[in-house]
């Protein structure tokens, strides 16, 4: 029982326009329709949704048998969906409603900011030349009735297309013709009727199917049809036999493998139905391919008034050959071209190849009737010899390929005997080659070559225009990809991460697998640093295979070059594994041969090497690979070459950064004491944290060393700035302190001589804050210190009672003025006392406008009573780190000394 759509009355907030958009309110007639089927789909607000909506409406109406109104419905739907997803920027819902005398299609979008238009006496359609807003004009021109509904949340446009009146029971009809013009058929035309259940298995098989293919019903029922179908799988389409069986209606050619092993070409008509319980199945009617007229739907002719242009000229020959509407994408145009060429010459196969930019090779881009999945993007040379038959620049007819093996490499092993090929030329330049082949010998002559050349001349310009458009889109996409790649590579200086990014930007967009070889220096051999495959389970096998062969030569010549070694090694490994398996007992066979064969299949295609050149030196190679019998497109190789240049520079930058970091870390370690001596009777602890990423040498340093008379010298300082200049002053200060102190100089004398040495550095000098002291443990358990604080944060003394006081007075810093007069101060640490010495990275720790400062440090120290020297240093560092959320911007050093309390018995 169908649904009834109430009258298609115009709502209060909308407008209905019957009879091609008439706006006379008196003409708003009501009409009731019984809705017998409904189909709906929602499309996302992206550009590709427009094409998807066109396909949805076309498939739906074809499935309902409404082929007469398909083209108008597709045009109107395309405009309305474009308005929704492109101009309004919202999702679009498309609903198709079928009735006995026509179809109604509704397109809705949601645009809450749209104002509800006020009703007025007239409606302005606007200019037909503007980019948007043409949908309603087309509705007015093409639809039987149409209307618009507005609300604050959505806009709803609908149109109705009435079916043309036909004689009762007539679907299509043709004129009476003479007997000799009727299509040929066998004396007994057999129509195989096969029914396929929802799982894809054969559920019905009639007697004609048994006669055509040789299988009795009991042998084939219950088995998948895909086990017997030889599907052409043409390029430019993703539809296979399994997908075709799920469509509401489908017509086309494929092959069925007969019981005797032959492939029987058939023409099929599929219809999707459902039983009373709602279970779907597909009914397939099949005839021999040369009897396709029995099932093929007649081509819809152009309307009488549209067969001639307004200026009196005939229809465009291109549209006559390709059909209207012409495909709007290159692959679709090429595929329709080969199919029409095959049908025009009644061939068994057809192919179209496009020339490379230098016109030296032809690339297979579309085939029908050939194993295209294996041969697509394969390349053949333009000129294979001298004369007319050795070049693709001239038409050629081969009556029997078995007499000239290899004359058409693309057809080797396909069973084709005769072939005709013609060039596609634009302004005298070769842009491609079109060919049609047949299994029988002597099928083609110069007459067929002329017919095919005429068709090639009609479509050459359109093909070239579509190819250039595809290249432009590819290059624009490549630019965005290259910008993204550059941003990703510039965002890291880690070598391992750079290698991973290089591989991930290549697989699977440009290649099935890739490997990166790196070269440390001119004397080093290439090293396999990274391997990636789109199937992670194959990475180990691929890595093992590449590890067994010599790496490619590091040639600095730009561009990709073929590297046959991986495919050859994979083939040899697979052959050896197969031979070994023949010698083993069946129960001894493991998964090793399976893994070897899988690796061989994944590496058996084309492999190319791109040099990684940075700063005029080859630093590595990027290897790209395809699976068995697959090839690279020139556009992809050019994009890979651009990426390799950027990746090489990023990889070299990461190498330089790593070397700089290693040098800085080594220099930083050299500026700090290798070990700390044990001081009897005194606990000593040091914590040092360098700021930055590790590639800058810090200016903070500390030291503790022995001096004569059983004493120990200690120092903690901070040189202004970072980097090599600061490191030079740091090294000078640390080594001068040790040398002068061990010569017996007092603290002030040591610092005064160090000050002169710094000033002698001239422009390379840096000022230095330094706390220097001498530590002498005493027999009574205390420790005597003599300290000089030259511009450095004052040392703090923590007593046992929890009080904190400065243990020295401030004096001038070093490296600024001559003739310093410094003096030392004596401090005695009693048992339990702690002396805390820090650099300004501790006291100047900031959080916004707050700073820890000397007072804040003293408060932290007050809570450390009774702790060991190590615990005091750890608590201070923890308090400093928690003071602010940001990472420290300056080096931090802490030196603590504590006289332990005597142990009680």
PDB file of C-alpha atoms in Angstrom, residues 255-513:
ATOM      1  CA  UNK A 255      32.529 -13.008 -18.371  1.00  0.00           C
ATOM      2  CA  UNK A 256      31.460 -16.289 -16.770  1.00  0.00           C
ATOM      3  CA  UNK A 257      33.995 -19.106 -16.463  1.00  0.00           C
ATOM      4  CA  UNK A 258      32.348 -22.148 -18.044  1.00  0.00           C
ATOM      5  CA  UNK A 259      32.748 -25.760 -16.911  1.00  0.00           C
ATOM      6  CA  UNK A 260      35.295 -26.414 -19.703  1.00  0.00           C
ATOM      7  CA  UNK A 261      37.526 -23.567 -18.481  1.00  0.00           C
ATOM      8  CA  UNK A 262      36.597 -21.036 -21.189  1.00  0.00           C
ATOM      9  CA  UNK A 263      35.407 -17.560 -20.309  1.00  0.00           C
ATOM     10  CA  UNK A 264      32.003 -16.922 -21.904  1.00  0.00           C
ATOM     11  CA  UNK A 265      31.467 -13.161 -22.519  1.00  0.00           C
ATOM     12  CA  UNK A 266      27.935 -12.242 -21.460  1.00  0.00           C
ATOM     13  CA  UNK A 267      25.705  -9.200 -21.376  1.00  0.00           C
ATOM     14  CA  UNK A 268      23.792  -9.004 -18.105  1.00  0.00           C
ATOM     15  CA  UNK A 269      20.807  -7.162 -16.683  1.00  0.00           C
ATOM     16  CA  UNK A 270      20.537  -7.176 -12.871  1.00  0.00           C
ATOM     17  CA  UNK A 271      17.425  -6.244 -10.913  1.00  0.00           C
ATOM     18  CA  UNK A 272      17.348  -6.085  -7.108  1.00  0.00           C
ATOM     19  CA  UNK A 273      14.066  -7.407  -5.630  1.00  0.00           C
ATOM     20  CA  UNK A 274      12.710  -8.455  -2.242  1.00  0.00           C
ATOM     21  CA  UNK A 275      10.420 -11.332  -1.275  1.00  0.00           C
ATOM     22  CA  UNK A 276       7.225 -10.974   0.827  1.00  0.00           C
ATOM     23  CA  UNK A 277       9.297 -11.414   3.984  1.00  0.00           C
ATOM     24  CA  UNK A 278      11.475  -8.458   3.000  1.00  0.00           C
ATOM     25  CA  UNK A 279      14.588 -10.542   2.158  1.00  0.00           C
ATOM     26  CA  UNK A 280      16.531  -8.939  -0.767  1.00  0.00           C
ATOM     27  CA  UNK A 281      17.934 -10.861  -3.716  1.00  0.00           C
ATOM     28  CA  UNK A 282      19.155 -10.061  -7.229  1.00  0.00           C
ATOM     29  CA  UNK A 283      17.689 -11.497 -10.430  1.00  0.00           C
ATOM     30  CA  UNK A 284      20.275 -11.699 -13.234  1.00  0.00           C
ATOM     31  CA  UNK A 285      19.345 -12.159 -16.904  1.00  0.00           C
ATOM     32  CA  UNK A 286      22.367 -13.147 -19.014  1.00  0.00           C
ATOM     33  CA  UNK A 287      22.809 -13.651 -22.761  1.00  0.00           C
ATOM     34  CA  UNK A 288      25.867 -14.107 -24.937  1.00  0.00           C
ATOM     35  CA  UNK A 289      27.650 -10.765 -25.344  1.00  0.00           C
ATOM     36  CA  UNK A 290      27.090 -10.707 -29.141  1.00  0.00           C
ATOM     37  CA  UNK A 291      23.346 -11.003 -28.444  1.00  0.00           C
ATOM     38  CA  UNK A 292      23.275  -8.001 -26.120  1.00  0.00           C
ATOM     39  CA  UNK A 293      20.480  -6.405 -28.138  1.00  0.00           C
ATOM     40  CA  UNK A 294      18.110  -8.887 -26.460  1.00  0.00           C
ATOM     41  CA  UNK A 295      18.657  -7.244 -23.057  1.00  0.00           C
ATOM     42  CA  UNK A 296      20.390  -3.894 -23.661  1.00  0.00           C
ATOM     43  CA  UNK A 297      18.279  -0.847 -22.886  1.00  0.00           C
ATOM     44  CA  UNK A 298      18.045   1.364 -26.010  1.00  0.00           C
ATOM     45  CA  UNK A 299      19.964   4.626 -25.779  1.00  0.00           C
ATOM     46  CA  UNK A 300      17.726   7.570 -25.026  1.00  0.00           C
ATOM     47  CA  UNK A 301      17.659   9.848 -28.033  1.00  0.00           C
ATOM     48  CA  UNK A 302      17.931  13.589 -27.804  1.00  0.00           C
ATOM     49  CA  UNK A 303      14.757  15.636 -27.741  1.00  0.00           C
ATOM     50  CA  UNK A 304      13.707  16.683 -31.244  1.00  0.00           C
ATOM     51  CA  UNK A 305      14.176  20.339 -30.485  1.00  0.00           C
ATOM     52  CA  UNK A 306      17.666  19.811 -29.041  1.00  0.00           C
ATOM     53  CA  UNK A 307      19.167  17.834 -31.919  1.00  0.00           C
ATOM     54  CA  UNK A 308      20.175  21.047 -33.669  1.00  0.00           C
ATOM     55  CA  UNK A 309      21.640  24.173 -32.210  1.00  0.00           C
ATOM     56  CA  UNK A 310      19.902  27.501 -32.391  1.00  0.00           C
ATOM     57  CA  UNK A 311      22.314  28.563 -35.134  1.00  0.00           C
ATOM     58  CA  UNK A 312      21.289  25.602 -37.272  1.00  0.00           C
ATOM     59  CA  UNK A 313      24.503  23.620 -36.807  1.00  0.00           C
ATOM     60  CA  UNK A 314      24.422  19.925 -35.915  1.00  0.00           C
ATOM     61  CA  UNK A 315      25.209  18.351 -32.562  1.00  0.00           C
ATOM     62  CA  UNK A 316      28.833  18.454 -31.394  1.00  0.00           C
ATOM     63  CA  UNK A 317      30.623  15.324 -32.739  1.00  0.00           C
ATOM     64  CA  UNK A 318      32.270  14.904 -29.355  1.00  0.00           C
ATOM     65  CA  UNK A 319      28.879  14.565 -27.664  1.00  0.00           C
ATOM     66  CA  UNK A 320      27.756  12.216 -30.416  1.00  0.00           C
ATOM     67  CA  UNK A 321      30.648   9.872 -29.659  1.00  0.00           C
ATOM     68  CA  UNK A 322      30.905  10.234 -25.857  1.00  0.00           C
ATOM     69  CA  UNK A 323      27.268  10.879 -25.052  1.00  0.00           C
ATOM     70  CA  UNK A 324      25.686  13.577 -22.952  1.00  0.00           C
ATOM     71  CA  UNK A 325      26.336  14.548 -20.269  1.00  0.00           C
ATOM     72  CA  UNK A 326      30.052  13.968 -20.719  1.00  0.00           C
ATOM     73  CA  UNK A 327      31.936  12.768 -17.601  1.00  0.00           C
ATOM     74  CA  UNK A 328      33.392  15.671 -15.632  1.00  0.00           C
ATOM     75  CA  UNK A 329      36.502  13.777 -14.499  1.00  0.00           C
ATOM     76  CA  UNK A 330      39.441  12.483 -16.524  1.00  0.00           C
ATOM     77  CA  UNK A 331      39.156   8.817 -15.514  1.00  0.00           C
ATOM     78  CA  UNK A 332      35.449   8.776 -16.297  1.00  0.00           C
ATOM     79  CA  UNK A 333      36.047  10.397 -19.711  1.00  0.00           C
ATOM     80  CA  UNK A 334      38.810   7.931 -20.586  1.00  0.00           C
ATOM     81  CA  UNK A 335      36.751   4.959 -19.469  1.00  0.00           C
ATOM     82  CA  UNK A 336      33.733   5.995 -21.501  1.00  0.00           C
ATOM     83  CA  UNK A 337      36.034   6.602 -24.479  1.00  0.00           C
ATOM     84  CA  UNK A 338      37.421   3.054 -24.487  1.00  0.00           C
ATOM     85  CA  UNK A 339      33.984   1.538 -23.970  1.00  0.00           C
ATOM     86  CA  UNK A 340      32.456   3.519 -26.855  1.00  0.00           C
ATOM     87  CA  UNK A 341      35.473   2.710 -29.065  1.00  0.00           C
ATOM     88  CA  UNK A 342      35.117  -1.005 -28.347  1.00  0.00           C
ATOM     89  CA  UNK A 343      31.397  -0.914 -29.092  1.00  0.00           C
ATOM     90  CA  UNK A 344      31.866   1.180 -32.238  1.00  0.00           C
ATOM     91  CA  UNK A 345      34.251  -1.382 -33.790  1.00  0.00           C
ATOM     92  CA  UNK A 346      32.573  -4.419 -32.157  1.00  0.00           C
ATOM     93  CA  UNK A 347      35.834  -5.308 -30.399  1.00  0.00           C
ATOM     94  CA  UNK A 348      36.635  -7.509 -27.456  1.00  0.00           C
ATOM     95  CA  UNK A 349      38.941  -5.014 -25.729  1.00  0.00           C
ATOM     96  CA  UNK A 350      40.034  -1.400 -25.945  1.00  0.00           C
ATOM     97  CA  UNK A 351      42.715   0.705 -24.316  1.00  0.00           C
ATOM     98  CA  UNK A 352      43.788   4.321 -24.066  1.00  0.00           C
ATOM     99  CA  UNK A 353      47.279   5.537 -23.204  1.00  0.00           C
ATOM    100  CA  UNK A 354      48.403   9.080 -22.394  1.00  0.00           C
ATOM    101  CA  UNK A 355      51.804  10.454 -23.350  1.00  0.00           C
ATOM    102  CA  UNK A 356      54.306  11.703 -20.788  1.00  0.00           C
ATOM    103  CA  UNK A 357      55.416  15.335 -20.918  1.00  0.00           C
ATOM    104  CA  UNK A 358      58.498  14.497 -23.000  1.00  0.00           C
ATOM    105  CA  UNK A 359      56.451  12.311 -25.412  1.00  0.00           C
ATOM    106  CA  UNK A 360      58.868   9.394 -25.019  1.00  0.00           C
ATOM    107  CA  UNK A 361      56.513   7.005 -23.220  1.00  0.00           C
ATOM    108  CA  UNK A 362      52.821   6.183 -23.099  1.00  0.00           C
ATOM    109  CA  UNK A 363      51.084   5.405 -19.812  1.00  0.00           C
ATOM    110  CA  UNK A 364      48.099   3.052 -19.682  1.00  0.00           C
ATOM    111  CA  UNK A 365      45.189   5.005 -18.200  1.00  0.00           C
ATOM    112  CA  UNK A 366      42.012   3.141 -19.246  1.00  0.00           C
ATOM    113  CA  UNK A 367      41.173  -0.331 -20.548  1.00  0.00           C
ATOM    114  CA  UNK A 368      38.168  -2.550 -21.029  1.00  0.00           C
ATOM    115  CA  UNK A 369      38.287  -6.283 -21.644  1.00  0.00           C
ATOM    116  CA  UNK A 370      41.904  -6.447 -20.387  1.00  0.00           C
ATOM    117  CA  UNK A 371      43.360  -7.256 -16.936  1.00  0.00           C
ATOM    118  CA  UNK A 372      43.516  -3.531 -16.212  1.00  0.00           C
ATOM    119  CA  UNK A 373      44.145  -3.840 -12.480  1.00  0.00           C
ATOM    120  CA  UNK A 374      47.533  -5.299 -13.410  1.00  0.00           C
ATOM    121  CA  UNK A 375      48.323  -2.991 -16.330  1.00  0.00           C
ATOM    122  CA  UNK A 376      47.027   0.394 -15.270  1.00  0.00           C
ATOM    123  CA  UNK A 377      49.815   3.020 -15.221  1.00  0.00           C
ATOM    124  CA  UNK A 378      52.161   0.597 -16.985  1.00  0.00           C
ATOM    125  CA  UNK A 379      54.362   2.319 -19.560  1.00  0.00           C
ATOM    126  CA  UNK A 380      55.349   1.514 -23.112  1.00  0.00           C
ATOM    127  CA  UNK A 381      57.723   3.472 -25.390  1.00  0.00           C
ATOM    128  CA  UNK A 382      56.246   5.743 -28.050  1.00  0.00           C
ATOM    129  CA  UNK A 383      58.740   4.588 -30.661  1.00  0.00           C
ATOM    130  CA  UNK A 384      59.642   0.896 -30.718  1.00  0.00           C
ATOM    131  CA  UNK A 385      61.176   0.803 -34.183  1.00  0.00           C
ATOM    132  CA  UNK A 386      61.328   2.443 -37.571  1.00  0.00           C
ATOM    133  CA  UNK A 387      58.420   2.731 -39.944  1.00  0.00           C
ATOM    134  CA  UNK A 388      54.695   3.173 -39.501  1.00  0.00           C
ATOM    135  CA  UNK A 389      54.210   0.111 -37.282  1.00  0.00           C
ATOM    136  CA  UNK A 390      57.057   1.018 -34.914  1.00  0.00           C
ATOM    137  CA  UNK A 391      55.592   4.265 -33.615  1.00  0.00           C
ATOM    138  CA  UNK A 392      52.431   5.362 -31.837  1.00  0.00           C
ATOM    139  CA  UNK A 393      52.422   8.621 -33.816  1.00  0.00           C
ATOM    140  CA  UNK A 394      50.709   6.980 -36.811  1.00  0.00           C
ATOM    141  CA  UNK A 395      47.586   4.797 -37.189  1.00  0.00           C
ATOM    142  CA  UNK A 396      48.391   1.092 -37.357  1.00  0.00           C
ATOM    143  CA  UNK A 397      46.444  -2.093 -38.097  1.00  0.00           C
ATOM    144  CA  UNK A 398      47.712  -5.541 -37.107  1.00  0.00           C
ATOM    145  CA  UNK A 399      45.637  -8.289 -38.710  1.00  0.00           C
ATOM    146  CA  UNK A 400      47.281 -11.094 -36.715  1.00  0.00           C
ATOM    147  CA  UNK A 401      49.488 -10.425 -33.675  1.00  0.00           C
ATOM    148  CA  UNK A 402      50.588 -14.049 -33.557  1.00  0.00           C
ATOM    149  CA  UNK A 403      52.602 -13.356 -36.722  1.00  0.00           C
ATOM    150  CA  UNK A 404      54.400 -10.386 -35.099  1.00  0.00           C
ATOM    151  CA  UNK A 405      54.849 -11.263 -31.405  1.00  0.00           C
ATOM    152  CA  UNK A 406      55.464  -8.256 -29.170  1.00  0.00           C
ATOM    153  CA  UNK A 407      54.235  -5.718 -31.717  1.00  0.00           C
ATOM    154  CA  UNK A 408      51.782  -4.365 -29.111  1.00  0.00           C
ATOM    155  CA  UNK A 409      53.377  -5.100 -25.687  1.00  0.00           C
ATOM    156  CA  UNK A 410      50.207  -4.196 -23.832  1.00  0.00           C
ATOM    157  CA  UNK A 411      48.370  -7.140 -25.418  1.00  0.00           C
ATOM    158  CA  UNK A 412      50.987  -9.802 -24.694  1.00  0.00           C
ATOM    159  CA  UNK A 413      49.355 -12.841 -23.117  1.00  0.00           C
ATOM    160  CA  UNK A 414      45.798 -11.495 -23.440  1.00  0.00           C
ATOM    161  CA  UNK A 415      44.649 -13.725 -26.331  1.00  0.00           C
ATOM    162  CA  UNK A 416      44.004 -10.775 -28.660  1.00  0.00           C
ATOM    163  CA  UNK A 417      44.845 -11.444 -32.319  1.00  0.00           C
ATOM    164  CA  UNK A 418      43.945  -8.293 -34.278  1.00  0.00           C
ATOM    165  CA  UNK A 419      44.258  -4.662 -33.201  1.00  0.00           C
ATOM    166  CA  UNK A 420      43.893  -1.163 -34.593  1.00  0.00           C
ATOM    167  CA  UNK A 421      45.620   1.817 -32.905  1.00  0.00           C
ATOM    168  CA  UNK A 422      45.395   5.530 -33.678  1.00  0.00           C
ATOM    169  CA  UNK A 423      47.137   8.555 -32.137  1.00  0.00           C
ATOM    170  CA  UNK A 424      45.504  11.345 -30.155  1.00  0.00           C
ATOM    171  CA  UNK A 425      47.000  14.659 -31.221  1.00  0.00           C
ATOM    172  CA  UNK A 426      46.415  18.265 -30.189  1.00  0.00           C
ATOM    173  CA  UNK A 427      47.948  20.973 -32.402  1.00  0.00           C
ATOM    174  CA  UNK A 428      50.272  18.399 -33.946  1.00  0.00           C
ATOM    175  CA  UNK A 429      51.591  17.177 -30.568  1.00  0.00           C
ATOM    176  CA  UNK A 430      51.118  13.545 -29.523  1.00  0.00           C
ATOM    177  CA  UNK A 431      48.983  13.371 -26.367  1.00  0.00           C
ATOM    178  CA  UNK A 432      47.930   9.725 -26.365  1.00  0.00           C
ATOM    179  CA  UNK A 433      47.027   6.562 -28.233  1.00  0.00           C
ATOM    180  CA  UNK A 434      43.680   4.757 -28.620  1.00  0.00           C
ATOM    181  CA  UNK A 435      43.372   1.111 -29.585  1.00  0.00           C
ATOM    182  CA  UNK A 436      40.706  -1.545 -30.110  1.00  0.00           C
ATOM    183  CA  UNK A 437      41.502  -5.284 -30.192  1.00  0.00           C
ATOM    184  CA  UNK A 438      39.662  -8.511 -31.004  1.00  0.00           C
ATOM    185  CA  UNK A 439      40.286 -12.175 -30.267  1.00  0.00           C
ATOM    186  CA  UNK A 440      39.868 -13.167 -33.909  1.00  0.00           C
ATOM    187  CA  UNK A 441      42.412 -12.513 -36.642  1.00  0.00           C
ATOM    188  CA  UNK A 442      41.728 -10.219 -39.591  1.00  0.00           C
ATOM    189  CA  UNK A 443      38.941  -8.274 -37.885  1.00  0.00           C
ATOM    190  CA  UNK A 444      40.198  -4.787 -38.762  1.00  0.00           C
ATOM    191  CA  UNK A 445      41.278  -2.930 -41.864  1.00  0.00           C
ATOM    192  CA  UNK A 446      42.128   0.633 -42.844  1.00  0.00           C
ATOM    193  CA  UNK A 447      38.409   1.461 -42.912  1.00  0.00           C
ATOM    194  CA  UNK A 448      38.114   0.748 -39.168  1.00  0.00           C
ATOM    195  CA  UNK A 449      41.317   2.733 -38.588  1.00  0.00           C
ATOM    196  CA  UNK A 450      39.750   5.755 -40.310  1.00  0.00           C
ATOM    197  CA  UNK A 451      36.592   5.454 -38.215  1.00  0.00           C
ATOM    198  CA  UNK A 452      38.616   5.193 -34.998  1.00  0.00           C
ATOM    199  CA  UNK A 453      40.877   8.081 -36.019  1.00  0.00           C
ATOM    200  CA  UNK A 454      37.836  10.239 -36.645  1.00  0.00           C
ATOM    201  CA  UNK A 455      36.591   9.465 -33.122  1.00  0.00           C
ATOM    202  CA  UNK A 456      40.064  10.096 -31.666  1.00  0.00           C
ATOM    203  CA  UNK A 457      40.199  13.500 -33.328  1.00  0.00           C
ATOM    204  CA  UNK A 458      36.822  14.345 -31.765  1.00  0.00           C
ATOM    205  CA  UNK A 459      37.887  13.552 -28.199  1.00  0.00           C
ATOM    206  CA  UNK A 460      41.624  14.442 -28.214  1.00  0.00           C
ATOM    207  CA  UNK A 461      41.129  18.075 -27.186  1.00  0.00           C
ATOM    208  CA  UNK A 462      38.660  17.151 -24.421  1.00  0.00           C
ATOM    209  CA  UNK A 463      41.028  14.490 -23.080  1.00  0.00           C
ATOM    210  CA  UNK A 464      43.966  16.892 -23.087  1.00  0.00           C
ATOM    211  CA  UNK A 465      41.907  19.590 -21.369  1.00  0.00           C
ATOM    212  CA  UNK A 466      40.760  17.118 -18.695  1.00  0.00           C
ATOM    213  CA  UNK A 467      44.344  15.849 -18.250  1.00  0.00           C
ATOM    214  CA  UNK A 468      45.682  19.372 -17.762  1.00  0.00           C
ATOM    215  CA  UNK A 469      42.893  20.035 -15.280  1.00  0.00           C
ATOM    216  CA  UNK A 470      43.837  16.894 -13.359  1.00  0.00           C
ATOM    217  CA  UNK A 471      47.514  17.934 -13.338  1.00  0.00           C
ATOM    218  CA  UNK A 472      46.582  21.378 -12.058  1.00  0.00           C
ATOM    219  CA  UNK A 473      44.500  19.887  -9.244  1.00  0.00           C
ATOM    220  CA  UNK A 474      47.283  17.460  -8.448  1.00  0.00           C
ATOM    221  CA  UNK A 475      49.875  20.235  -8.338  1.00  0.00           C
ATOM    222  CA  UNK A 476      47.691  22.378  -6.125  1.00  0.00           C
ATOM    223  CA  UNK A 477      47.180  19.419  -3.823  1.00  0.00           C
ATOM    224  CA  UNK A 478      50.904  18.751  -3.953  1.00  0.00           C
ATOM    225  CA  UNK A 479      51.650  22.307  -2.868  1.00  0.00           C
ATOM    226  CA  UNK A 480      49.405  21.974   0.171  1.00  0.00           C
ATOM    227  CA  UNK A 481      50.960  18.593   0.968  1.00  0.00           C
ATOM    228  CA  UNK A 482      54.468  20.057   0.617  1.00  0.00           C
ATOM    229  CA  UNK A 483      53.590  22.968   2.907  1.00  0.00           C
ATOM    230  CA  UNK A 484      52.243  20.533   5.485  1.00  0.00           C
ATOM    231  CA  UNK A 485      55.339  18.349   5.111  1.00  0.00           C
ATOM    232  CA  UNK A 486      57.610  21.360   5.559  1.00  0.00           C
ATOM    233  CA  UNK A 487      55.766  22.398   8.712  1.00  0.00           C
ATOM    234  CA  UNK A 488      56.008  18.892  10.164  1.00  0.00           C
ATOM    235  CA  UNK A 489      59.693  18.538   9.341  1.00  0.00           C
ATOM    236  CA  UNK A 490      60.493  22.008  10.646  1.00  0.00           C
ATOM    237  CA  UNK A 491      58.760  21.196  13.927  1.00  0.00           C
ATOM    238  CA  UNK A 492      61.350  18.672  15.071  1.00  0.00           C
ATOM    239  CA  UNK A 493      65.131  18.470  15.355  1.00  0.00           C
ATOM    240  CA  UNK A 494      65.147  14.881  16.528  1.00  0.00           C
ATOM    241  CA  UNK A 495      66.814  12.589  13.976  1.00  0.00           C
ATOM    242  CA  UNK A 496      64.669   9.517  14.643  1.00  0.00           C
ATOM    243  CA  UNK A 497      61.453  11.509  14.499  1.00  0.00           C
ATOM    244  CA  UNK A 498      62.574  13.148  11.248  1.00  0.00           C
ATOM    245  CA  UNK A 499      63.201   9.711   9.696  1.00  0.00           C
ATOM    246  CA  UNK A 500      59.752   8.528  10.799  1.00  0.00           C
ATOM    247  CA  UNK A 501      58.070  11.639   9.348  1.00  0.00           C
ATOM    248  CA  UNK A 502      59.880  11.176   6.031  1.00  0.00           C
ATOM    249  CA  UNK A 503      58.512   7.652   5.742  1.00  0.00           C
ATOM    250  CA  UNK A 504      54.994   8.457   6.938  1.00  0.00           C
ATOM    251  CA  UNK A 505      54.668  11.314   4.416  1.00  0.00           C
ATOM    252  CA  UNK A 506      55.452   8.831   1.636  1.00  0.00           C
ATOM    253  CA  UNK A 507      53.519   5.688   2.607  1.00  0.00           C
ATOM    254  CA  UNK A 508      50.820   5.021   1.486  1.00  0.00           C
ATOM    255  CA  UNK A 509      50.140   8.236  -0.480  1.00  0.00           C
ATOM    256  CA  UNK A 510      53.028   7.848  -2.928  1.00  0.00           C
ATOM    257  CA  UNK A 511      54.344   4.319  -2.430  1.00  0.00           C
ATOM    258  CA  UNK A 512      53.444   0.984  -0.870  1.00  0.00           C
ATOM    259  CA  UNK A 513      56.696   0.854   1.096  1.00  0.00           C
TER     260      UNK A 513
END
